[in-house]
Amino acid sequence: MATGYVWHELYGWHDTGTSAGFVYGNGPAGLQPALHYESPDSKTRLHELVAVSGVADGLMALRPERATDEELLLVHDRAHLERVAAESRLPKGGDAGDGFSPFGQGGDEIARLSAGGAIAATSAVLEGRVDNAYALVRPPGHHALPHMGMGFCIFANVAVAARVARARHGVGRLAVVDWDVHHGNGTQAIFYDDPDTLAISIHQDNWFPPDSGHLRERGIGAGEGTTLNVPLPPGSGNGAYLAVMEQVVVPALERFRPELIMVACGFDANVLDPLARMMVTSTAYRAMTGMLLDTAATLCDGRIVFSHEGGYSEVYVPFCGLAVIETLAGSKSSVDDPFAGLLDGIGGQALQPHQAAVIAEAAALAGDVPPAR
Ligand SMILES: [Zn+2]
């Protein structure tokens, strides 16, 4: 057995065009176009580092298929699928819904391939063909809502794969751990009333989407208590993130006892990211992955699937991603993170009192997660 690994060359060809960072460029209005932040580099360079480090040699390559209408309709409405497909035929593509989610001509097929990557990784784990899996997919998915794309996301990759896991593999209780630095609002919305899905999001407080991901958002109806938000103050580093894992995420998982753990694995909490103000390094990503692997081994026969989300530092995401993939594969390559020596020692990496206060509130809520029946 091995760790499954999803990549497709077309992920690097998803075209977000030019942009003033993440706002559409408009020269006369003073918005000089530049590269969109959601550019291929952080993803293609991670894939290349996985190869150059030799780690890829020990992985089982999983080739993704395009998600079908039937699969996407488990989460999205037909109007969204039709709008994306129609705009994808235009010479310059379109936008998935909120004006922050551009795609080029043919973008529909690449977005379907991204959701299909999450499905391929999940299916391989559930069918016992691999021990665990990392889907290095693009575009990301965790902001996408049933009726529209959002925040660079077109289809809700993890949520679609989760629903496929239910429909096709009989999975009951499952947990999504989202450590992308932005709130996993799409995943939350999709599963908000679902008592069988624990949706945990660790994110920078009140960043994107605005006014989203508060502690008080805890699920509704039968799903009350199965949404858990940890809105960390800007400036949180390795100490805060490891404390969240120890005090909130692992205890919540142990109460909920999922049959499958899915990780919405963004790397934009890294200290060099242009789209957030956190301080995480590869050292913490490696440790966090190890904690989830241990928890999955205890709770659900090791069934855990990682699906790539955000992360916009093209030089640093590769080393954070390599740390995660090495940990999943139970190996360590000869490539060391050349930045860690400096970044691990930055002032403020240790848990700060104002961060601990938020984590204590979230830990109390974790104690209210509905236990396995
Ligand atoms: Zn993000």
mmCIF file of C-alpha atoms and ligand atoms in Angstrom:
data_model
loop_
_atom_site.group_PDB
_atom_site.id
_atom_site.type_symbol
_atom_site.label_atom_id
_atom_site.label_comp_id
_atom_site.label_asym_id
_atom_site.label_seq_id
_atom_site.Cartn_x
_atom_site.Cartn_y
_atom_site.Cartn_z
ATOM 1 C CA MET A 1 0.000 0.000 0.000
ATOM 2 C CA ALA A 2 1.033 3.568 -0.492
ATOM 3 C CA THR A 3 -0.128 7.143 -0.340
ATOM 4 C CA GLY A 4 -2.291 8.117 -3.306
ATOM 5 C CA TYR A 5 -1.411 11.294 -5.164
ATOM 6 C CA VAL A 6 -3.575 13.184 -7.629
ATOM 7 C CA TRP A 7 -2.222 15.649 -10.158
ATOM 8 C CA HIS A 8 -3.185 16.596 -13.676
ATOM 9 C CA GLU A 9 -1.291 18.919 -15.994
ATOM 10 C CA LEU A 10 -4.491 20.835 -16.752
ATOM 11 C CA TYR A 11 -4.594 22.013 -13.124
ATOM 12 C CA GLY A 12 -1.662 24.237 -14.049
ATOM 13 C CA TRP A 13 -3.517 25.497 -17.092
ATOM 14 C CA HIS A 14 -6.604 26.804 -15.238
ATOM 15 C CA ASP A 15 -6.540 30.403 -16.462
ATOM 16 C CA THR A 16 -7.366 33.144 -13.960
ATOM 17 C CA GLY A 17 -6.166 35.759 -16.414
ATOM 18 C CA THR A 18 -4.789 39.118 -15.447
ATOM 19 C CA SER A 19 -6.072 40.941 -12.451
ATOM 20 C CA ALA A 20 -5.099 43.607 -9.967
ATOM 21 C CA GLY A 21 -4.286 40.841 -7.457
ATOM 22 C CA PHE A 22 -7.812 39.561 -7.081
ATOM 23 C CA VAL A 23 -9.853 42.487 -8.422
ATOM 24 C CA TYR A 24 -10.443 42.598 -12.165
ATOM 25 C CA GLY A 25 -8.027 45.075 -13.711
ATOM 26 C CA ASN A 26 -9.339 48.322 -15.171
ATOM 27 C CA GLY A 27 -6.615 50.632 -16.377
ATOM 28 C CA PRO A 28 -8.655 53.809 -16.768
ATOM 29 C CA ALA A 29 -10.007 53.273 -13.243
ATOM 30 C CA GLY A 30 -6.454 53.040 -11.966
ATOM 31 C CA LEU A 31 -6.367 49.245 -11.576
ATOM 32 C CA GLN A 32 -3.297 48.240 -13.547
ATOM 33 C CA PRO A 33 -3.654 44.562 -14.475
ATOM 34 C CA ALA A 34 -1.086 42.136 -13.090
ATOM 35 C CA LEU A 35 -1.020 38.391 -12.481
ATOM 36 C CA HIS A 36 -3.969 37.047 -10.506
ATOM 37 C CA TYR A 37 -2.934 35.858 -7.021
ATOM 38 C CA GLU A 38 -4.532 32.494 -7.791
ATOM 39 C CA SER A 39 -1.848 31.635 -10.334
ATOM 40 C CA PRO A 40 -0.471 28.193 -11.215
ATOM 41 C CA ASP A 41 2.963 28.576 -9.654
ATOM 42 C CA SER A 42 2.372 27.523 -6.051
ATOM 43 C CA LYS A 43 0.707 24.336 -7.305
ATOM 44 C CA THR A 44 3.035 23.430 -10.189
ATOM 45 C CA ARG A 45 6.104 24.126 -8.066
ATOM 46 C CA LEU A 46 4.769 21.878 -5.291
ATOM 47 C CA HIS A 47 4.205 19.126 -7.856
ATOM 48 C CA GLU A 48 7.722 19.600 -9.202
ATOM 49 C CA LEU A 49 9.236 19.536 -5.700
ATOM 50 C CA VAL A 50 7.396 16.294 -4.965
ATOM 51 C CA ALA A 51 9.096 14.885 -8.075
ATOM 52 C CA VAL A 52 12.561 16.388 -7.565
ATOM 53 C CA SER A 53 12.681 15.325 -3.905
ATOM 54 C CA GLY A 54 12.057 11.727 -4.929
ATOM 55 C CA VAL A 55 8.923 11.583 -2.774
ATOM 56 C CA ALA A 56 6.805 10.972 -5.878
ATOM 57 C CA ASP A 57 8.602 7.660 -6.431
ATOM 58 C CA GLY A 58 6.924 6.232 -3.350
ATOM 59 C CA LEU A 59 3.430 7.541 -4.131
ATOM 60 C CA MET A 60 0.689 5.878 -6.108
ATOM 61 C CA ALA A 61 -0.364 8.215 -8.900
ATOM 62 C CA LEU A 62 -4.143 8.499 -9.177
ATOM 63 C CA ARG A 63 -5.433 9.906 -12.439
ATOM 64 C CA PRO A 64 -8.531 12.073 -12.022
ATOM 65 C CA GLU A 65 -11.614 11.962 -14.226
ATOM 66 C CA ARG A 66 -13.896 14.935 -14.821
ATOM 67 C CA ALA A 67 -16.691 15.042 -12.257
ATOM 68 C CA THR A 68 -19.963 14.179 -13.952
ATOM 69 C CA ASP A 69 -23.228 16.128 -13.787
ATOM 70 C CA GLU A 70 -24.569 13.414 -11.504
ATOM 71 C CA GLU A 71 -21.674 13.877 -9.062
ATOM 72 C CA LEU A 72 -21.736 17.685 -9.091
ATOM 73 C CA LEU A 73 -25.517 17.733 -8.648
ATOM 74 C CA LEU A 74 -25.041 16.032 -5.281
ATOM 75 C CA VAL A 75 -23.998 19.517 -4.093
ATOM 76 C CA HIS A 76 -24.666 22.120 -6.796
ATOM 77 C CA ASP A 77 -27.831 23.153 -8.570
ATOM 78 C CA ARG A 78 -28.211 22.655 -12.297
ATOM 79 C CA ALA A 79 -28.309 26.386 -13.048
ATOM 80 C CA HIS A 80 -24.764 26.762 -11.660
ATOM 81 C CA LEU A 81 -23.485 23.905 -13.810
ATOM 82 C CA GLU A 82 -25.153 25.339 -16.898
ATOM 83 C CA ARG A 83 -23.844 28.860 -16.299
ATOM 84 C CA VAL A 84 -20.243 27.655 -15.819
ATOM 85 C CA ALA A 85 -20.509 25.458 -18.922
ATOM 86 C CA ALA A 86 -21.929 28.305 -21.021
ATOM 87 C CA GLU A 87 -19.299 30.865 -19.939
ATOM 88 C CA SER A 88 -16.581 28.244 -20.418
ATOM 89 C CA ARG A 89 -17.434 28.229 -24.133
ATOM 90 C CA LEU A 90 -16.847 31.987 -24.470
ATOM 91 C CA PRO A 91 -13.554 33.073 -26.072
ATOM 92 C CA LYS A 92 -12.321 34.601 -22.813
ATOM 93 C CA GLY A 93 -14.162 32.358 -20.378
ATOM 94 C CA GLY A 94 -16.129 33.825 -17.488
ATOM 95 C CA ASP A 95 -16.574 33.990 -13.726
ATOM 96 C CA ALA A 96 -18.098 31.341 -11.481
ATOM 97 C CA GLY A 97 -20.410 33.765 -9.733
ATOM 98 C CA ASP A 98 -19.033 36.381 -7.335
ATOM 99 C CA GLY A 99 -16.670 38.347 -9.574
ATOM 100 C CA PHE A 100 -13.643 36.846 -7.787
ATOM 101 C CA SER A 101 -13.642 33.449 -9.471
ATOM 102 C CA PRO A 102 -12.444 33.829 -13.058
ATOM 103 C CA PHE A 103 -11.778 31.014 -15.494
ATOM 104 C CA GLY A 104 -10.654 30.846 -19.083
ATOM 105 C CA GLN A 105 -12.139 29.132 -22.095
ATOM 106 C CA GLY A 106 -12.500 25.445 -21.235
ATOM 107 C CA GLY A 107 -12.416 26.232 -17.511
ATOM 108 C CA ASP A 108 -15.484 24.092 -16.888
ATOM 109 C CA GLU A 109 -13.574 20.943 -17.799
ATOM 110 C CA ILE A 110 -10.616 21.849 -15.568
ATOM 111 C CA ALA A 111 -12.895 22.650 -12.631
ATOM 112 C CA ARG A 112 -14.637 19.299 -13.155
ATOM 113 C CA LEU A 113 -11.220 17.636 -13.218
ATOM 114 C CA SER A 114 -10.426 19.325 -9.896
ATOM 115 C CA ALA A 115 -13.583 18.020 -8.225
ATOM 116 C CA GLY A 116 -12.855 14.697 -9.904
ATOM 117 C CA GLY A 117 -9.403 14.707 -8.292
ATOM 118 C CA ALA A 118 -10.938 14.918 -4.841
ATOM 119 C CA ILE A 119 -13.314 12.116 -5.796
ATOM 120 C CA ALA A 120 -10.471 9.943 -7.138
ATOM 121 C CA ALA A 121 -8.442 10.358 -3.946
ATOM 122 C CA THR A 122 -11.434 9.638 -1.722
ATOM 123 C CA SER A 123 -12.516 6.592 -3.704
ATOM 124 C CA ALA A 124 -9.007 5.121 -3.641
ATOM 125 C CA VAL A 125 -8.895 5.440 0.145
ATOM 126 C CA LEU A 126 -12.381 4.015 0.659
ATOM 127 C CA GLU A 127 -11.745 1.121 -1.708
ATOM 128 C CA GLY A 128 -8.546 0.283 0.184
ATOM 129 C CA ARG A 129 -6.296 0.810 -2.834
ATOM 130 C CA VAL A 130 -4.138 3.312 -0.913
ATOM 131 C CA ASP A 131 -3.480 4.016 2.774
ATOM 132 C CA ASN A 132 -4.354 7.713 2.479
ATOM 133 C CA ALA A 133 -4.202 10.315 -0.286
ATOM 134 C CA TYR A 134 -3.272 13.846 -1.299
ATOM 135 C CA ALA A 135 -5.185 15.478 -4.161
ATOM 136 C CA LEU A 136 -3.126 18.369 -5.510
ATOM 137 C CA VAL A 137 -6.051 19.938 -7.357
ATOM 138 C CA ARG A 138 -6.790 23.369 -8.826
ATOM 139 C CA PRO A 139 -9.059 25.386 -8.830
ATOM 140 C CA PRO A 140 -9.820 25.164 -5.101
ATOM 141 C CA GLY A 141 -13.286 24.432 -3.730
ATOM 142 C CA HIS A 142 -14.102 25.364 -0.150
ATOM 143 C CA HIS A 143 -15.792 28.726 -0.806
ATOM 144 C CA ALA A 144 -18.103 27.422 -3.547
ATOM 145 C CA LEU A 145 -21.810 27.410 -2.687
ATOM 146 C CA PRO A 146 -24.513 25.160 -4.157
ATOM 147 C CA HIS A 147 -25.722 27.908 -6.518
ATOM 148 C CA MET A 148 -22.484 29.728 -7.343
ATOM 149 C CA GLY A 149 -18.716 29.753 -7.227
ATOM 150 C CA MET A 150 -16.919 32.093 -4.859
ATOM 151 C CA GLY A 151 -13.439 33.174 -3.791
ATOM 152 C CA PHE A 152 -11.492 31.556 -6.684
ATOM 153 C CA CYS A 153 -13.571 28.353 -6.275
ATOM 154 C CA ILE A 154 -15.881 26.980 -8.970
ATOM 155 C CA PHE A 155 -17.099 23.646 -7.615
ATOM 156 C CA ALA A 156 -17.004 22.468 -3.966
ATOM 157 C CA ASN A 157 -14.391 19.748 -4.466
ATOM 158 C CA VAL A 158 -14.333 18.321 -0.938
ATOM 159 C CA ALA A 159 -18.094 18.506 -0.412
ATOM 160 C CA VAL A 160 -18.743 16.819 -3.757
ATOM 161 C CA ALA A 161 -16.268 14.039 -2.900
ATOM 162 C CA ALA A 162 -17.904 13.681 0.518
ATOM 163 C CA ARG A 163 -21.351 13.284 -1.006
ATOM 164 C CA VAL A 164 -19.968 10.766 -3.519
ATOM 165 C CA ALA A 165 -18.414 8.869 -0.595
ATOM 166 C CA ARG A 166 -21.876 8.707 0.964
ATOM 167 C CA ALA A 167 -23.736 7.776 -2.218
ATOM 168 C CA ARG A 168 -21.258 5.274 -3.603
ATOM 169 C CA HIS A 169 -19.327 3.897 -0.656
ATOM 170 C CA GLY A 170 -21.881 3.984 2.139
ATOM 171 C CA VAL A 171 -19.902 6.339 4.347
ATOM 172 C CA GLY A 172 -22.019 7.667 7.208
ATOM 173 C CA ARG A 173 -20.318 10.078 9.595
ATOM 174 C CA LEU A 174 -17.508 12.084 8.136
ATOM 175 C CA ALA A 175 -15.472 15.079 9.230
ATOM 176 C CA VAL A 176 -13.968 17.907 7.201
ATOM 177 C CA VAL A 177 -11.007 19.683 8.773
ATOM 178 C CA ASP A 178 -10.356 22.933 6.886
ATOM 179 C CA TRP A 179 -7.099 24.691 7.746
ATOM 180 C CA ASP A 180 -7.087 27.007 4.766
ATOM 181 C CA VAL A 181 -6.610 30.476 6.260
ATOM 182 C CA HIS A 182 -9.953 31.659 4.879
ATOM 183 C CA HIS A 183 -13.274 30.473 6.248
ATOM 184 C CA GLY A 184 -14.601 27.282 4.667
ATOM 185 C CA ASN A 185 -17.980 28.958 4.183
ATOM 186 C CA GLY A 186 -19.045 26.791 1.264
ATOM 187 C CA THR A 187 -18.443 23.537 3.115
ATOM 188 C CA GLN A 188 -20.195 24.999 6.155
ATOM 189 C CA ALA A 189 -23.243 26.058 4.142
ATOM 190 C CA ILE A 190 -23.546 22.705 2.369
ATOM 191 C CA PHE A 191 -23.461 20.677 5.599
ATOM 192 C CA TYR A 192 -24.973 23.203 8.032
ATOM 193 C CA ASP A 193 -28.014 21.073 8.884
ATOM 194 C CA ASP A 194 -26.316 17.688 8.449
ATOM 195 C CA PRO A 195 -25.881 15.765 11.727
ATOM 196 C CA ASP A 196 -23.513 13.291 10.048
ATOM 197 C CA THR A 197 -20.889 15.784 8.864
ATOM 198 C CA LEU A 198 -18.597 17.567 11.295
ATOM 199 C CA ALA A 199 -17.269 20.687 9.542
ATOM 200 C CA ILE A 200 -14.330 22.312 11.332
ATOM 201 C CA SER A 201 -12.729 25.482 9.949
ATOM 202 C CA ILE A 202 -9.606 27.123 11.365
ATOM 203 C CA HIS A 203 -9.152 30.545 9.792
ATOM 204 C CA GLN A 204 -8.081 34.148 10.197
ATOM 205 C CA ASP A 205 -10.855 36.008 12.008
ATOM 206 C CA ASN A 206 -13.193 37.978 9.746
ATOM 207 C CA TRP A 207 -11.138 37.961 6.588
ATOM 208 C CA PHE A 208 -12.783 36.102 3.696
ATOM 209 C CA PRO A 209 -15.664 35.969 3.279
ATOM 210 C CA PRO A 210 -16.282 39.062 5.417
ATOM 211 C CA ASP A 211 -18.359 38.510 8.558
ATOM 212 C CA SER A 212 -18.206 34.731 8.176
ATOM 213 C CA GLY A 213 -16.857 31.902 10.326
ATOM 214 C CA HIS A 214 -17.724 33.171 13.798
ATOM 215 C CA LEU A 215 -17.652 30.946 16.885
ATOM 216 C CA ARG A 216 -21.422 31.331 17.150
ATOM 217 C CA GLU A 217 -22.001 29.619 13.758
ATOM 218 C CA ARG A 218 -22.513 26.053 15.000
ATOM 219 C CA GLY A 219 -24.985 24.356 12.666
ATOM 220 C CA ILE A 220 -28.747 24.345 12.610
ATOM 221 C CA GLY A 221 -31.585 21.908 13.277
ATOM 222 C CA ALA A 222 -30.390 18.324 13.280
ATOM 223 C CA GLY A 223 -26.923 19.642 12.459
ATOM 224 C CA GLU A 224 -26.625 21.802 15.554
ATOM 225 C CA GLY A 225 -23.166 21.408 17.054
ATOM 226 C CA THR A 226 -21.624 19.824 13.964
ATOM 227 C CA THR A 227 -20.160 23.085 12.642
ATOM 228 C CA LEU A 228 -17.103 24.277 14.542
ATOM 229 C CA ASN A 229 -15.295 27.522 13.728
ATOM 230 C CA VAL A 230 -11.952 28.644 15.115
ATOM 231 C CA PRO A 231 -11.487 32.294 14.054
ATOM 232 C CA LEU A 232 -7.878 32.969 15.058
ATOM 233 C CA PRO A 233 -6.504 36.501 15.444
ATOM 234 C CA PRO A 234 -4.178 37.701 12.666
ATOM 235 C CA GLY A 235 -0.571 36.967 13.566
ATOM 236 C CA SER A 236 -1.253 33.436 14.815
ATOM 237 C CA GLY A 237 1.700 31.123 14.262
ATOM 238 C CA ASN A 238 2.848 27.574 14.869
ATOM 239 C CA GLY A 239 2.062 27.663 18.591
ATOM 240 C CA ALA A 240 -1.526 28.751 18.035
ATOM 241 C CA TYR A 241 -2.174 26.235 15.256
ATOM 242 C CA LEU A 242 -0.762 23.306 17.252
ATOM 243 C CA ALA A 243 -2.849 24.387 20.237
ATOM 244 C CA VAL A 244 -5.964 24.399 18.041
ATOM 245 C CA MET A 245 -5.199 20.885 16.895
ATOM 246 C CA GLU A 246 -4.582 19.619 20.442
ATOM 247 C CA GLN A 247 -7.396 21.432 22.209
ATOM 248 C CA VAL A 248 -10.124 21.687 19.560
ATOM 249 C CA VAL A 249 -9.707 19.541 16.457
ATOM 250 C CA VAL A 250 -8.545 16.236 17.929
ATOM 251 C CA PRO A 251 -11.030 16.304 20.860
ATOM 252 C CA ALA A 252 -13.893 17.176 18.479
ATOM 253 C CA LEU A 253 -12.945 14.305 16.163
ATOM 254 C CA GLU A 254 -12.692 11.917 19.118
ATOM 255 C CA ARG A 255 -16.217 12.843 20.215
ATOM 256 C CA PHE A 256 -17.707 12.680 16.739
ATOM 257 C CA ARG A 257 -15.926 9.478 15.671
ATOM 258 C CA PRO A 258 -16.069 9.925 11.881
ATOM 259 C CA GLU A 259 -15.679 7.027 9.474
ATOM 260 C CA LEU A 260 -13.629 9.243 7.150
ATOM 261 C CA ILE A 261 -11.603 12.428 7.686
ATOM 262 C CA MET A 262 -11.238 14.884 4.805
ATOM 263 C CA VAL A 263 -8.806 17.795 5.019
ATOM 264 C CA ALA A 264 -9.370 21.007 3.063
ATOM 265 C CA CYS A 265 -5.655 21.652 2.880
ATOM 266 C CA GLY A 266 -4.923 25.271 2.153
ATOM 267 C CA PHE A 267 -1.421 26.593 2.775
ATOM 268 C CA ASP A 268 -2.301 30.283 2.947
ATOM 269 C CA ALA A 269 -1.785 30.413 6.719
ATOM 270 C CA ASN A 270 1.925 30.232 5.858
ATOM 271 C CA VAL A 271 4.017 33.155 7.029
ATOM 272 C CA LEU A 272 4.958 34.312 3.525
ATOM 273 C CA ASP A 273 1.438 34.291 2.059
ATOM 274 C CA PRO A 274 0.247 37.487 0.352
ATOM 275 C CA LEU A 275 -3.444 36.841 1.078
ATOM 276 C CA ALA A 276 -3.416 36.422 4.852
ATOM 277 C CA ARG A 277 -1.574 37.504 7.971
ATOM 278 C CA MET A 278 -0.679 34.281 9.747
ATOM 279 C CA MET A 279 2.756 32.797 10.504
ATOM 280 C CA VAL A 280 2.618 29.029 10.020
ATOM 281 C CA THR A 281 5.678 27.186 8.690
ATOM 282 C CA SER A 282 6.276 23.724 7.271
ATOM 283 C CA THR A 283 7.237 22.596 10.770
ATOM 284 C CA ALA A 284 3.676 23.040 12.015
ATOM 285 C CA TYR A 285 2.073 21.677 8.829
ATOM 286 C CA ARG A 286 4.140 18.509 9.309
ATOM 287 C CA ALA A 287 3.132 18.201 12.962
ATOM 288 C CA MET A 288 -0.549 18.954 12.271
ATOM 289 C CA THR A 289 -0.612 16.269 9.586
ATOM 290 C CA GLY A 290 0.948 13.777 11.978
ATOM 291 C CA MET A 291 -1.703 14.524 14.589
ATOM 292 C CA LEU A 292 -4.510 13.967 12.080
ATOM 293 C CA LEU A 293 -2.895 10.745 10.840
ATOM 294 C CA ASP A 294 -2.689 9.426 14.406
ATOM 295 C CA THR A 295 -6.307 10.425 15.035
ATOM 296 C CA ALA A 296 -7.470 8.769 11.817
ATOM 297 C CA ALA A 297 -5.568 5.607 12.740
ATOM 298 C CA THR A 298 -7.368 5.508 16.076
ATOM 299 C CA LEU A 299 -10.844 6.456 14.865
ATOM 300 C CA CYS A 300 -11.326 5.286 11.294
ATOM 301 C CA ASP A 301 -8.699 2.744 10.212
ATOM 302 C CA GLY A 302 -6.508 5.579 8.942
ATOM 303 C CA ARG A 303 -8.990 6.732 6.302
ATOM 304 C CA ILE A 304 -7.937 10.317 5.561
ATOM 305 C CA VAL A 305 -7.924 12.347 2.346
ATOM 306 C CA PHE A 306 -6.275 15.709 1.794
ATOM 307 C CA SER A 307 -7.527 18.025 -0.951
ATOM 308 C CA HIS A 308 -5.520 21.116 -1.872
ATOM 309 C CA GLU A 309 -7.165 24.530 -1.402
ATOM 310 C CA GLY A 310 -5.464 27.961 -1.283
ATOM 311 C CA GLY A 311 -1.879 29.059 -0.710
ATOM 312 C CA TYR A 312 -0.302 31.833 -2.746
ATOM 313 C CA SER A 313 3.387 32.038 -1.900
ATOM 314 C CA GLU A 314 4.917 30.313 -4.899
ATOM 315 C CA VAL A 315 8.242 29.901 -3.103
ATOM 316 C CA TYR A 316 6.957 28.614 0.226
ATOM 317 C CA VAL A 317 3.826 26.547 -0.483
ATOM 318 C CA PRO A 318 5.970 23.779 -2.057
ATOM 319 C CA PHE A 319 7.898 23.191 1.188
ATOM 320 C CA CYS A 320 4.724 23.234 3.292
ATOM 321 C CA GLY A 321 3.074 20.806 0.884
ATOM 322 C CA LEU A 322 6.101 18.524 0.780
ATOM 323 C CA ALA A 323 6.025 18.302 4.586
ATOM 324 C CA VAL A 324 2.389 17.185 4.486
ATOM 325 C CA ILE A 325 2.898 14.653 1.712
ATOM 326 C CA GLU A 326 6.048 13.212 3.296
ATOM 327 C CA THR A 327 4.140 12.761 6.542
ATOM 328 C CA LEU A 328 1.260 11.020 4.787
ATOM 329 C CA ALA A 329 3.745 8.721 3.068
ATOM 330 C CA GLY A 330 5.650 8.055 6.296
ATOM 331 C CA SER A 331 8.940 9.096 4.763
ATOM 332 C CA LYS A 332 11.355 12.002 4.798
ATOM 333 C CA SER A 333 13.248 13.032 1.694
ATOM 334 C CA SER A 334 16.706 14.581 1.693
ATOM 335 C CA VAL A 335 15.131 17.963 0.867
ATOM 336 C CA ASP A 336 14.859 20.200 3.920
ATOM 337 C CA ASP A 337 12.823 23.385 4.140
ATOM 338 C CA PRO A 338 15.488 26.054 3.602
ATOM 339 C CA PHE A 339 13.254 28.735 5.115
ATOM 340 C CA ALA A 340 12.347 26.966 8.366
ATOM 341 C CA GLY A 341 15.510 27.913 10.219
ATOM 342 C CA LEU A 342 14.611 31.570 9.885
ATOM 343 C CA LEU A 343 10.812 31.441 9.916
ATOM 344 C CA ASP A 344 10.416 29.101 12.902
ATOM 345 C CA GLY A 345 12.205 31.635 15.073
ATOM 346 C CA ILE A 346 10.212 34.755 14.225
ATOM 347 C CA GLY A 347 8.837 36.614 17.213
ATOM 348 C CA GLY A 348 5.258 35.636 17.965
ATOM 349 C CA GLN A 349 5.475 31.997 16.843
ATOM 350 C CA ALA A 350 4.622 30.842 20.366
ATOM 351 C CA LEU A 351 0.994 30.773 21.489
ATOM 352 C CA GLN A 352 -0.052 34.268 22.658
ATOM 353 C CA PRO A 353 -2.627 34.927 25.405
ATOM 354 C CA HIS A 354 -5.205 36.562 23.101
ATOM 355 C CA GLN A 355 -4.958 33.555 20.772
ATOM 356 C CA ALA A 356 -5.288 31.135 23.687
ATOM 357 C CA ALA A 357 -8.485 32.912 24.747
ATOM 358 C CA VAL A 358 -10.157 32.226 21.380
ATOM 359 C CA ILE A 359 -8.905 28.645 21.385
ATOM 360 C CA ALA A 360 -10.347 28.092 24.871
ATOM 361 C CA GLU A 361 -13.763 29.266 23.646
ATOM 362 C CA ALA A 362 -13.572 26.920 20.664
ATOM 363 C CA ALA A 363 -12.419 24.063 22.906
ATOM 364 C CA ALA A 364 -15.542 24.510 25.003
ATOM 365 C CA LEU A 365 -17.672 24.245 21.854
ATOM 366 C CA ALA A 366 -15.718 21.140 20.794
ATOM 367 C CA GLY A 367 -16.949 19.583 24.027
ATOM 368 C CA ASP A 368 -20.499 20.098 22.765
ATOM 369 C CA VAL A 369 -19.993 18.301 19.440
ATOM 370 C CA PRO A 370 -22.637 15.582 19.317
ATOM 371 C CA PRO A 371 -20.963 12.297 20.268
ATOM 372 C CA ALA A 372 -21.235 9.194 18.130
ATOM 373 C CA ARG A 373 -24.515 7.434 18.868
HETATM 374 ZN ZN ZN B 1 -7.668 30.442 1.356
#
